[in-house]
Amino acid sequence: ACSRATILDYLMQLRDETGMTLIFITHDIGLAYYVSDTVYIMEHGKFVERGSADQVILRPKEAYTKRLISDVPKIYEEWDLSTV
């Protein structure tokens, strides 16, 4: 059985060795940053932002992109679990 990471590593290796282009559609912002050179952000089926992974993920310009990124859990944040 192949894991998700194994498949992604294989696709990235194949991309690097052959120079082929991959179109990777995901809702996982961290994964998009990891596997992509260029990122497109869609809202309601329309592109609202595009650029290099660094530009879009680390320095977003559009409000929708900023909201998406702010919703990604950060491993270094403390969580208040008293209400759980």
Tab-separated table of C-alpha atoms in Angstrom:
chain	number	residue	atom	x	y	z
A	1	ALA	CA	0.000	0.000	0.000
A	2	CYS	CA	1.263	3.464	-0.913
A	3	SER	CA	0.892	6.376	1.425
A	4	ARG	CA	-0.023	9.883	0.332
A	5	ALA	CA	3.531	11.046	1.043
A	6	THR	CA	4.992	8.238	-1.079
A	7	ILE	CA	2.787	9.143	-4.025
A	8	LEU	CA	3.594	12.860	-3.711
A	9	ASP	CA	7.314	12.145	-3.482
A	10	TYR	CA	7.068	9.971	-6.599
A	11	LEU	CA	5.189	12.680	-8.524
A	12	MET	CA	7.729	15.326	-7.525
A	13	GLN	CA	10.616	13.052	-8.515
A	14	LEU	CA	8.955	12.360	-11.858
A	15	ARG	CA	8.409	16.107	-12.381
A	16	ASP	CA	12.041	16.886	-11.561
A	17	GLU	CA	13.466	14.107	-13.753
A	18	THR	CA	11.285	14.723	-16.808
A	19	GLY	CA	10.559	18.439	-16.565
A	20	MET	CA	6.855	17.755	-16.925
A	21	THR	CA	4.200	20.086	-15.564
A	22	LEU	CA	1.763	18.894	-12.913
A	23	ILE	CA	-1.568	20.455	-12.094
A	24	PHE	CA	-2.269	19.656	-8.466
A	25	ILE	CA	-5.662	20.617	-7.041
A	26	THR	CA	-5.965	20.672	-3.261
A	27	HIS	CA	-7.617	22.411	-0.341
A	28	ASP	CA	-4.487	21.814	1.773
A	29	ILE	CA	-2.508	25.088	1.803
A	30	GLY	CA	0.575	23.515	3.393
A	31	LEU	CA	0.648	20.787	0.790
A	32	ALA	CA	0.207	23.322	-2.011
A	33	TYR	CA	3.208	25.230	-0.681
A	34	TYR	CA	5.274	22.031	-0.439
A	35	VAL	CA	4.638	20.723	-3.957
A	36	SER	CA	4.047	23.864	-6.026
A	37	ASP	CA	6.181	26.385	-7.838
A	38	THR	CA	3.140	28.457	-8.813
A	39	VAL	CA	-0.072	28.660	-6.782
A	40	TYR	CA	-3.519	29.780	-7.930
A	41	ILE	CA	-6.210	30.577	-5.359
A	42	MET	CA	-9.840	30.150	-6.366
A	43	GLU	CA	-12.935	31.594	-4.737
A	44	HIS	CA	-16.359	30.528	-6.015
A	45	GLY	CA	-14.770	29.004	-9.126
A	46	LYS	CA	-12.789	32.111	-10.109
A	47	PHE	CA	-9.076	32.783	-9.740
A	48	VAL	CA	-8.487	35.547	-7.203
A	49	GLU	CA	-4.707	35.314	-6.791
A	50	ARG	CA	-1.739	33.695	-8.490
A	51	GLY	CA	2.008	33.790	-8.060
A	52	SER	CA	4.965	31.839	-6.788
A	53	ALA	CA	4.283	29.652	-3.767
A	54	ASP	CA	6.334	32.048	-1.627
A	55	GLN	CA	4.432	35.104	-2.876
A	56	VAL	CA	0.956	33.678	-2.455
A	57	ILE	CA	1.410	31.674	0.750
A	58	LEU	CA	3.912	33.836	2.637
A	59	ARG	CA	2.855	37.277	1.337
A	60	PRO	CA	-0.767	37.040	0.175
A	61	LYS	CA	-2.372	40.140	-1.309
A	62	GLU	CA	-6.032	39.173	-1.574
A	63	ALA	CA	-8.338	39.170	1.455
A	64	TYR	CA	-9.678	35.706	0.601
A	65	THR	CA	-6.167	34.230	0.430
A	66	LYS	CA	-5.294	35.859	3.757
A	67	ARG	CA	-8.395	34.311	5.350
A	68	LEU	CA	-7.546	30.864	3.962
A	69	ILE	CA	-4.018	31.027	5.316
A	70	SER	CA	-5.114	32.372	8.700
A	71	ASP	CA	-7.393	29.334	9.088
A	72	VAL	CA	-4.486	26.881	8.796
A	73	PRO	CA	-3.601	25.593	12.294
A	74	LYS	CA	-0.122	26.601	13.428
A	75	ILE	CA	1.882	23.996	15.334
A	76	TYR	CA	3.588	26.660	17.431
A	77	GLU	CA	0.358	28.254	18.732
A	78	GLU	CA	-0.972	27.418	22.162
A	79	TRP	CA	-4.517	26.120	22.147
A	80	ASP	CA	-7.119	26.884	24.800
A	81	LEU	CA	-8.692	23.486	25.349
A	82	SER	CA	-10.676	24.485	28.451
A	83	THR	CA	-13.814	24.940	26.351
A	84	VAL	CA	-13.553	21.527	24.710
